[in-house]
mmCIF file of C-alpha atoms and ligand atoms in Angstrom:
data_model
loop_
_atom_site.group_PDB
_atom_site.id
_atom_site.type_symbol
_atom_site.label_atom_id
_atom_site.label_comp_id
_atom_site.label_asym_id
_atom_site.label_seq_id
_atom_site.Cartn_x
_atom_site.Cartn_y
_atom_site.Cartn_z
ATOM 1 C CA UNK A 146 76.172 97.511 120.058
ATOM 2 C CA UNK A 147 75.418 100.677 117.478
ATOM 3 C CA UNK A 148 79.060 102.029 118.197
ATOM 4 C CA UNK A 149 80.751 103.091 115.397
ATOM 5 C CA UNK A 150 83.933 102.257 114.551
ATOM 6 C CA UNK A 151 86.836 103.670 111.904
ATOM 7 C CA UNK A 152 89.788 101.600 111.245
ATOM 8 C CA UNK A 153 92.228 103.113 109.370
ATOM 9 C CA UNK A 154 94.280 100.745 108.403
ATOM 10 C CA UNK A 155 97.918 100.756 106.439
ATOM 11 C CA UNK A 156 99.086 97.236 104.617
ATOM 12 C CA UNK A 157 99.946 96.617 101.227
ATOM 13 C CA UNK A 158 98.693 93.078 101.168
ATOM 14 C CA UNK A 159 95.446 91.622 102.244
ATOM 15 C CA UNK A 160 97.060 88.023 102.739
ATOM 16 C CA UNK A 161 99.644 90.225 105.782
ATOM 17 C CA UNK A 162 99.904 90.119 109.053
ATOM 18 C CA UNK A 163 98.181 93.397 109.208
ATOM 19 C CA UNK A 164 95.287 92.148 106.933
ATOM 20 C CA UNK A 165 94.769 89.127 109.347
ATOM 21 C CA UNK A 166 93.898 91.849 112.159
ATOM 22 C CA UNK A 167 92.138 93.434 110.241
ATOM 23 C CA UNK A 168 89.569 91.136 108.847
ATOM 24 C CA UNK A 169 89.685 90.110 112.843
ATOM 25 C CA UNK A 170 88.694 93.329 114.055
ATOM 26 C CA UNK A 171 85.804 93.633 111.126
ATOM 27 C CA UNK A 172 84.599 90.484 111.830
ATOM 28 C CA UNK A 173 84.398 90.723 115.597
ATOM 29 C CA UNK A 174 83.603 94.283 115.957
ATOM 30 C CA UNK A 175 80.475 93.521 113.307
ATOM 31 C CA UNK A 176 79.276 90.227 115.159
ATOM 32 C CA UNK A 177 78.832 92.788 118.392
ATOM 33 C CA UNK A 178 76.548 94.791 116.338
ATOM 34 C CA UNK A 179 79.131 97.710 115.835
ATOM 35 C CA UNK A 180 79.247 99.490 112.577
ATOM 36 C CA UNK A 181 82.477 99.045 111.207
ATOM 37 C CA UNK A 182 83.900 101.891 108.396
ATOM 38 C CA UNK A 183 87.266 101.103 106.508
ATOM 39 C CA UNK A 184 89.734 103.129 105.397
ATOM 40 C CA UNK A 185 92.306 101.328 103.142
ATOM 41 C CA UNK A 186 94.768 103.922 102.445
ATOM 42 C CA UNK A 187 97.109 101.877 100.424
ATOM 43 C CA UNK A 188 93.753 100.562 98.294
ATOM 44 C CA UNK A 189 92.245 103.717 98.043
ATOM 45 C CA UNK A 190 95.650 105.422 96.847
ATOM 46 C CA UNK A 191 95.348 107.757 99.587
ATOM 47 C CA UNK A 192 97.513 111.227 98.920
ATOM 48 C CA UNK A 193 99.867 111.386 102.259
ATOM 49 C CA UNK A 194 101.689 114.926 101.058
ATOM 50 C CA UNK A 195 100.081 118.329 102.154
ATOM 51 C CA UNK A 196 99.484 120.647 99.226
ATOM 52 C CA UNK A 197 98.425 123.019 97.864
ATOM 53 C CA UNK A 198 95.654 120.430 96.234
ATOM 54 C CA UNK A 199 94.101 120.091 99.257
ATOM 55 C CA UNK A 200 92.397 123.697 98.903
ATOM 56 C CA UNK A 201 89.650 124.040 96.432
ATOM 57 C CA UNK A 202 89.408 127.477 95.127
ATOM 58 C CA UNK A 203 91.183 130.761 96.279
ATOM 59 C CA UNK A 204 94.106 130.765 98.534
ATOM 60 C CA UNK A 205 93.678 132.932 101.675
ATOM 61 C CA UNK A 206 97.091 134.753 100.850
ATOM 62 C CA UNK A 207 98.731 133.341 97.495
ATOM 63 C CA UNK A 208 101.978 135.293 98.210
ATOM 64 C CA UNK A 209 103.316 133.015 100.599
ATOM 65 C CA UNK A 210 101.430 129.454 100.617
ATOM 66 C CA UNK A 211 101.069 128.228 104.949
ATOM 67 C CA UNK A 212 99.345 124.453 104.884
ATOM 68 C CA UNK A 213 98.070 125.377 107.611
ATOM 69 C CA UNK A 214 96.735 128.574 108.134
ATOM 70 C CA UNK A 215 94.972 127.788 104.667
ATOM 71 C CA UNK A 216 93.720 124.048 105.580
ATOM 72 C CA UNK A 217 92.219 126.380 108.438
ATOM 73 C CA UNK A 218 90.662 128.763 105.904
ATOM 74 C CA UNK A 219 89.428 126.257 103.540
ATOM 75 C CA UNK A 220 87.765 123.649 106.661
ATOM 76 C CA UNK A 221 85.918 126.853 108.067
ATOM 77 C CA UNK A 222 84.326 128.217 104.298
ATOM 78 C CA UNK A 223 83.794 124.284 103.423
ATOM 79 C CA UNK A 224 86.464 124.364 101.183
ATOM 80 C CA UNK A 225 88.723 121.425 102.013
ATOM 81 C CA UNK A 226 88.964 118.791 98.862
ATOM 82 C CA UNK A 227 87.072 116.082 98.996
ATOM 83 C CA UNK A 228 88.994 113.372 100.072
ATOM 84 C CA UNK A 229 90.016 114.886 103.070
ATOM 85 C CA UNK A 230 85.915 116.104 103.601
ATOM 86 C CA UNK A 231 84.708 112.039 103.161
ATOM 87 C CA UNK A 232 87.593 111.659 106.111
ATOM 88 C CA UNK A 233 86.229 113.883 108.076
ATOM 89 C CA UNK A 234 83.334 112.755 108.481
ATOM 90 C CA UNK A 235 84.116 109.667 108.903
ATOM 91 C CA UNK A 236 86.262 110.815 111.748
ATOM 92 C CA UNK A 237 83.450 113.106 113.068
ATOM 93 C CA UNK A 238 80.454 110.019 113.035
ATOM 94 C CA UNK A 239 83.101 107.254 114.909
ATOM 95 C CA UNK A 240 83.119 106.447 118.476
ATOM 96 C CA UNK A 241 86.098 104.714 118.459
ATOM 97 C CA UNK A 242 89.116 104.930 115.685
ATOM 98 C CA UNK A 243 91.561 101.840 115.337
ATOM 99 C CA UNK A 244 95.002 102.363 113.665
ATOM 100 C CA UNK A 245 96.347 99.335 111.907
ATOM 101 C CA UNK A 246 99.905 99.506 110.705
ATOM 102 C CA UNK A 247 103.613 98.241 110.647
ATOM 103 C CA UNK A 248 105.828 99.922 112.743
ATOM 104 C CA UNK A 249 107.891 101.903 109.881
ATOM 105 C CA UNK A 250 110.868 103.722 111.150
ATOM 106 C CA UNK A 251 109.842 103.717 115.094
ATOM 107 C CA UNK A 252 106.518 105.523 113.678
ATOM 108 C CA UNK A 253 104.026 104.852 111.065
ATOM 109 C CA UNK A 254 103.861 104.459 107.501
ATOM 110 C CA UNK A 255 103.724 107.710 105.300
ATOM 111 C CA UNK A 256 100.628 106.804 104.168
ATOM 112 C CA UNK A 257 99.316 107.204 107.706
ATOM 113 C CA UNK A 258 101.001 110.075 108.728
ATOM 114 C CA UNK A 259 99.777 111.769 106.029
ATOM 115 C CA UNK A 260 96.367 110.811 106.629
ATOM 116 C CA UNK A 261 96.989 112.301 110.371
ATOM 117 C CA UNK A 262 98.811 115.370 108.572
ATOM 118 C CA UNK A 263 96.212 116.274 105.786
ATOM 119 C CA UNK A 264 92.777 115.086 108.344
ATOM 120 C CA UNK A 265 93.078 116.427 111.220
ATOM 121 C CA UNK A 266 92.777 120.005 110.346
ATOM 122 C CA UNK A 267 92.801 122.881 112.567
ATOM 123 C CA UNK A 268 89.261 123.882 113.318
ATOM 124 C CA UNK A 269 88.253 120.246 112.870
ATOM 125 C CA UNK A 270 90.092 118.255 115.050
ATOM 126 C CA UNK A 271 92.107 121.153 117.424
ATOM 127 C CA UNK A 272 91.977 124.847 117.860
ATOM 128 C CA UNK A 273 93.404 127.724 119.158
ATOM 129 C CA UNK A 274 93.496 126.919 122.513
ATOM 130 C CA UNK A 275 91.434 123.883 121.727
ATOM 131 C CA UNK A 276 93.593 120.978 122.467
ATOM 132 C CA UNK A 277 94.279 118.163 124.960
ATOM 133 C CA UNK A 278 91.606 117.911 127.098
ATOM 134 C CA UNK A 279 90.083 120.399 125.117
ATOM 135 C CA UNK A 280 90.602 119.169 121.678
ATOM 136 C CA UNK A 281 87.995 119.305 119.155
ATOM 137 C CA UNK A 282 87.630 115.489 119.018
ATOM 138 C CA UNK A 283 86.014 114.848 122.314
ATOM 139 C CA UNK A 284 83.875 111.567 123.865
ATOM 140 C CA UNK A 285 85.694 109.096 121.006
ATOM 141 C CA UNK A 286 88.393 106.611 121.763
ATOM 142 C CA UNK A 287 91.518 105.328 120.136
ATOM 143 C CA UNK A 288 93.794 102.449 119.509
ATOM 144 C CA UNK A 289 96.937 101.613 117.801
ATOM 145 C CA UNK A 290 97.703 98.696 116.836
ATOM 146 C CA UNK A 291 100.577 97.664 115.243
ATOM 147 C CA UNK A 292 103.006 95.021 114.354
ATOM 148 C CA UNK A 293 106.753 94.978 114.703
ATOM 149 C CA UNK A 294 110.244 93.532 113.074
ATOM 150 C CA UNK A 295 112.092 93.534 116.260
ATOM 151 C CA UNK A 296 111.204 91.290 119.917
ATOM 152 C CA UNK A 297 108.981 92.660 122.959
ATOM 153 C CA UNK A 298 112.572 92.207 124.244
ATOM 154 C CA UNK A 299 114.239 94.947 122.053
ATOM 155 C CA UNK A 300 111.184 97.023 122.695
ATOM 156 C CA UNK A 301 111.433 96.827 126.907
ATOM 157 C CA UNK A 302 113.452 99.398 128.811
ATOM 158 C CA UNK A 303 116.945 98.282 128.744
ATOM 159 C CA UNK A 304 116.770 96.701 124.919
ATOM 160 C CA UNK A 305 118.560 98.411 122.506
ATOM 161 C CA UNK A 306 115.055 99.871 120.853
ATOM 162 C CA UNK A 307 114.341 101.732 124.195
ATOM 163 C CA UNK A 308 110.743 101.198 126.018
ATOM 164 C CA UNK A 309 107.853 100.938 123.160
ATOM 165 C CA UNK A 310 106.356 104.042 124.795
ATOM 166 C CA UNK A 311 108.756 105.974 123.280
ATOM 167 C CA UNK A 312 107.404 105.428 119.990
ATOM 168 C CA UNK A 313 103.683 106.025 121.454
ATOM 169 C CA UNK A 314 104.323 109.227 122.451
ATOM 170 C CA UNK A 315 103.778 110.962 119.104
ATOM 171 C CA UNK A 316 101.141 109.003 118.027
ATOM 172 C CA UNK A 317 98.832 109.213 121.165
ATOM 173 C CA UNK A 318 99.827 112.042 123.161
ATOM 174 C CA UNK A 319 101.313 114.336 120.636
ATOM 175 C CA UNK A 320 98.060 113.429 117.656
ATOM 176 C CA UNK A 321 95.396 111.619 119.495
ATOM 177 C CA UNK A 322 95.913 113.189 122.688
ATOM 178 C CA UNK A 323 96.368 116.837 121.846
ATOM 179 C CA UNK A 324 92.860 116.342 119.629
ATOM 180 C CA UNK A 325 91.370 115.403 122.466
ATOM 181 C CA UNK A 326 90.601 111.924 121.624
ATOM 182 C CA UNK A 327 91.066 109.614 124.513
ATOM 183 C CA UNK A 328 93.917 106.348 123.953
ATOM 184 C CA UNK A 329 92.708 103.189 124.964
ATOM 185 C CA UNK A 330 96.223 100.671 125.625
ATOM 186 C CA UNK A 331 97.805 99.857 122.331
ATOM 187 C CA UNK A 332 97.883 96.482 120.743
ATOM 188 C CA UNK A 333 101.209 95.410 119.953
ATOM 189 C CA UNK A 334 101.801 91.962 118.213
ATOM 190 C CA UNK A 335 105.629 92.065 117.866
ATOM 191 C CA UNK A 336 107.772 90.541 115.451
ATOM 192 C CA UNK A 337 105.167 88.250 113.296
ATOM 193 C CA UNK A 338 107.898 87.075 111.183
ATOM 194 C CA UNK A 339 109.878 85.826 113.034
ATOM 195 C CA UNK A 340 107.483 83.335 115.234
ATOM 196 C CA UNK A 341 106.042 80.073 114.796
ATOM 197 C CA UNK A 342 103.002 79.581 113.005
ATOM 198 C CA UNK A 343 101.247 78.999 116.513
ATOM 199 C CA UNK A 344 102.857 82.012 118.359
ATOM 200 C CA UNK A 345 100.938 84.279 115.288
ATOM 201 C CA UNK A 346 97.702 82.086 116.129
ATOM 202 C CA UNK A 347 97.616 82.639 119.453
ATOM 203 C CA UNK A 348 98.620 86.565 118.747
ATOM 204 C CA UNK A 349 95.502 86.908 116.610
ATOM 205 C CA UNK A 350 93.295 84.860 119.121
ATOM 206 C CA UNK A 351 94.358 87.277 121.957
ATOM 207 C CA UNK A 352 93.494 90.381 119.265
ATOM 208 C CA UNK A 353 89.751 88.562 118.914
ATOM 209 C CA UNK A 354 89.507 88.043 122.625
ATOM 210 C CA UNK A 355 90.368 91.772 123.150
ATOM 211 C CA UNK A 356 88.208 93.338 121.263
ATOM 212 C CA UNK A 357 85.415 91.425 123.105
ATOM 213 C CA UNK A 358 86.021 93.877 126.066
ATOM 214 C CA UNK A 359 86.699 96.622 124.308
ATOM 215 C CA UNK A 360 84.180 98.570 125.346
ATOM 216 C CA UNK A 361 84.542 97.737 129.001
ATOM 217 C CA UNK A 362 88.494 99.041 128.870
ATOM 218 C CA UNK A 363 89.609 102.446 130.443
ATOM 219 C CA UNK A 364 91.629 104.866 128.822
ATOM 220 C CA UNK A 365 95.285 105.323 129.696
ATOM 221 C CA UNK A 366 96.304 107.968 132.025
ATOM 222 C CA UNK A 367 97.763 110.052 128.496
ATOM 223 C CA UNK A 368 99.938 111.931 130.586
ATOM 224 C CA UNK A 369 104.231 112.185 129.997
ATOM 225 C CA UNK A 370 104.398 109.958 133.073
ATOM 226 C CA UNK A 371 102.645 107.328 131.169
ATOM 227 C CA UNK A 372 105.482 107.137 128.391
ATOM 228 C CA UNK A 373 108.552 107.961 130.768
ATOM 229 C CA UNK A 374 107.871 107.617 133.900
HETATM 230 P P1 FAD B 208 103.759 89.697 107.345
HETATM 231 O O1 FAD B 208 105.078 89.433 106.788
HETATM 232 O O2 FAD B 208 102.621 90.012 106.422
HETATM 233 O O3 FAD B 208 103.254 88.530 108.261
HETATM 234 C C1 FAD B 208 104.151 87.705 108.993
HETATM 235 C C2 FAD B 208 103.739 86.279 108.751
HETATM 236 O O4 FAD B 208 102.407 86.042 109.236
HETATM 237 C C3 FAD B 208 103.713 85.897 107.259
HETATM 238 O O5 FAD B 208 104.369 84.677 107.098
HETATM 239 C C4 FAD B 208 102.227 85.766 106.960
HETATM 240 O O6 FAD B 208 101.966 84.861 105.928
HETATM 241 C C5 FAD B 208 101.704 85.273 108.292
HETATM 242 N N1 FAD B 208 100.257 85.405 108.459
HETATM 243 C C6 FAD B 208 99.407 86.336 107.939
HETATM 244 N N2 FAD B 208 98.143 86.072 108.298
HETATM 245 C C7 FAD B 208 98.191 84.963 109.072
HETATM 246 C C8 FAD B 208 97.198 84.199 109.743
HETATM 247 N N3 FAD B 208 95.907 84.524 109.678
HETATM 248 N N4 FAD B 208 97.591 83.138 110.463
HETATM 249 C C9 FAD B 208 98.906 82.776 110.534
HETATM 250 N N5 FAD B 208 99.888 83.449 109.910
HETATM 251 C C10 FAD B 208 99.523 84.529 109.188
HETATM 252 N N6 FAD B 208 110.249 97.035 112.589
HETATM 253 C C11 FAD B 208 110.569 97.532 113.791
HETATM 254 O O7 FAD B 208 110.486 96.841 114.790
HETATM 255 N N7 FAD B 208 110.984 98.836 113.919
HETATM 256 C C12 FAD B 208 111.095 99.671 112.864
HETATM 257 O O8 FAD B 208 111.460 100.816 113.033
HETATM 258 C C13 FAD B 208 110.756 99.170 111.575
HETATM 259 N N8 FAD B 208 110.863 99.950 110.486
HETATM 260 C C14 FAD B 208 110.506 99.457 109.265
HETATM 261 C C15 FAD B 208 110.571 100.286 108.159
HETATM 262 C C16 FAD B 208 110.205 99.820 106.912
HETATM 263 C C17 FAD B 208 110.271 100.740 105.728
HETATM 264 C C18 FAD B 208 109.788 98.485 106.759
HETATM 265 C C19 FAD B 208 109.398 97.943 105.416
HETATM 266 C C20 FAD B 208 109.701 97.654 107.860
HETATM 267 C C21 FAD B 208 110.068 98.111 109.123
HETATM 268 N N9 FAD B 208 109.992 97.301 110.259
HETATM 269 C C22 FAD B 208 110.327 97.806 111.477
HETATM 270 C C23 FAD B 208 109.483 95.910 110.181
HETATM 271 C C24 FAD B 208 107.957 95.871 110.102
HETATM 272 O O9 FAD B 208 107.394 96.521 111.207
HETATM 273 C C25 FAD B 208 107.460 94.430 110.025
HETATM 274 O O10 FAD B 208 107.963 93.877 108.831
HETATM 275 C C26 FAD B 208 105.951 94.322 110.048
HETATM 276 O O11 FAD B 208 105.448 94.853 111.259
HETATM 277 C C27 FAD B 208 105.450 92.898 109.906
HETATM 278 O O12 FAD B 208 104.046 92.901 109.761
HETATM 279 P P2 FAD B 208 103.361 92.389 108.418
HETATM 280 O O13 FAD B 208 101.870 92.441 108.562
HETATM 281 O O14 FAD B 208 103.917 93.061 107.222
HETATM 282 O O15 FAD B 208 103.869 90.870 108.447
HETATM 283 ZN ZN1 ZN B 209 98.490 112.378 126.391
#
């Protein structure tokens, strides 16, 4: 209770898959008392591209434009625009952030990634020699959950997609991870379309009985051994 929670979450349509865990996670994570923030990116029209847009005012060198070294500039003179500020700080006040997406190309949607791209700024999230263990992000949690087209079968080590680690590895060690932001196991409901009406009930039942323990779980051991071992 009083934890505070961010779900960033990545569906077109309420009525989805997607949606379902969603409303899930809202509902349950608000009956335990939790405050529960929600970013829509599809409903708030969230801009995935890095820009130029995202600085307000003078460039730090005009000549030659760096995303970067001037999303760097801008966080540390407070001059970031302000969709990526109202992120921010809804990053900076959660205990715990929940990704909630389709699996898009063995990754996440654009809309996502660019919400990782254009957020988690250097000098907010990671820093020179800030990162990993030493990332910016410290004592908060995450979780990815997603959905998938293709079978737990496809997904396992000898299927043809390769072990589902594989596509963790970006997401939590090489974003989460490297802002210091400890990965609690991912929730994976695979292949939603393709089951019967009770296999998705019981996949949503087990999400709602998760999240009951939540707060008891461990991280994972975020280390390369953990994806490919
Ligand atoms: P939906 O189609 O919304 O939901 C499935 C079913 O569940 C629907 O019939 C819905 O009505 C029903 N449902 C919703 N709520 C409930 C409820 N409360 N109770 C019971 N039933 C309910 N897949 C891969 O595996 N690998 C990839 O690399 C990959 N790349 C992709 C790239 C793109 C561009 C796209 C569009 C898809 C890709 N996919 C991939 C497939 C994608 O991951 C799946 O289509 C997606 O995860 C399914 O989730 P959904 O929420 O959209 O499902
Ligand atoms: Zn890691």
């Amino acid at each position: 209770p009083g934890k505070k929670v961010l779900i960033v979450y990545a569906h077109q349509e309420p009525k989805s898959f997607n949606g379902s865990l969603l409303k899930i996670a809202v509902e349950e994570l608000t009956k335990q008392g939790c405050s529960v923030t929600v970013s829509d990116l599809y409903a708030m029209q969230f801009e995935p591209r890095a820009t130029r847009n995202d600085i307000v005012g003078h460039l730090h060198n005009s000549e030659a434009f760096n995303y970067g070294v001037e999303t760097w500039e801008a966080y540390k003179r407070g001059g970031l625009s302000k969709d990526l500020v109202e992120e921010q700080k809804k990053v900076q006040e959660a205990d715990l952030l929940i990704f909630q997406f389709p699996l898009f190309w063995f990754s996440m949607p654009a809309i996502l990634k660019g919400w990782m791209d254009r957020v988690l700024v250097q000098g907010f999230a990671y820093d020179l020699s800030k990162a990993y263990d030493g990332g910016l992000l410290q004592d908060k949690l995450s979780l990815f959950s997603f959905t998938t087209g293709g079978s737990q079968e496809m997904y396992s080590n000898k299927g043809i997609g390769g072990d589902i680690r594989y596509v963790l590895w970006p997401m939590q060690h090489g974003i989460m991870h490297f802002c210091g932001v400890k990965v609690l196991e991912p929730h994976i409901c695979y292949a939603p379309e393709n089951v019967s009406e009770e296999k998705r009930k019981e996949m949503l039942t087990a999400w709602t009985q998760r999240l009951k323990t939540l707060w008891k779980e461990e991280p994972i051991d975020c280390s390369p051994e953990w994806y490919f071992k």
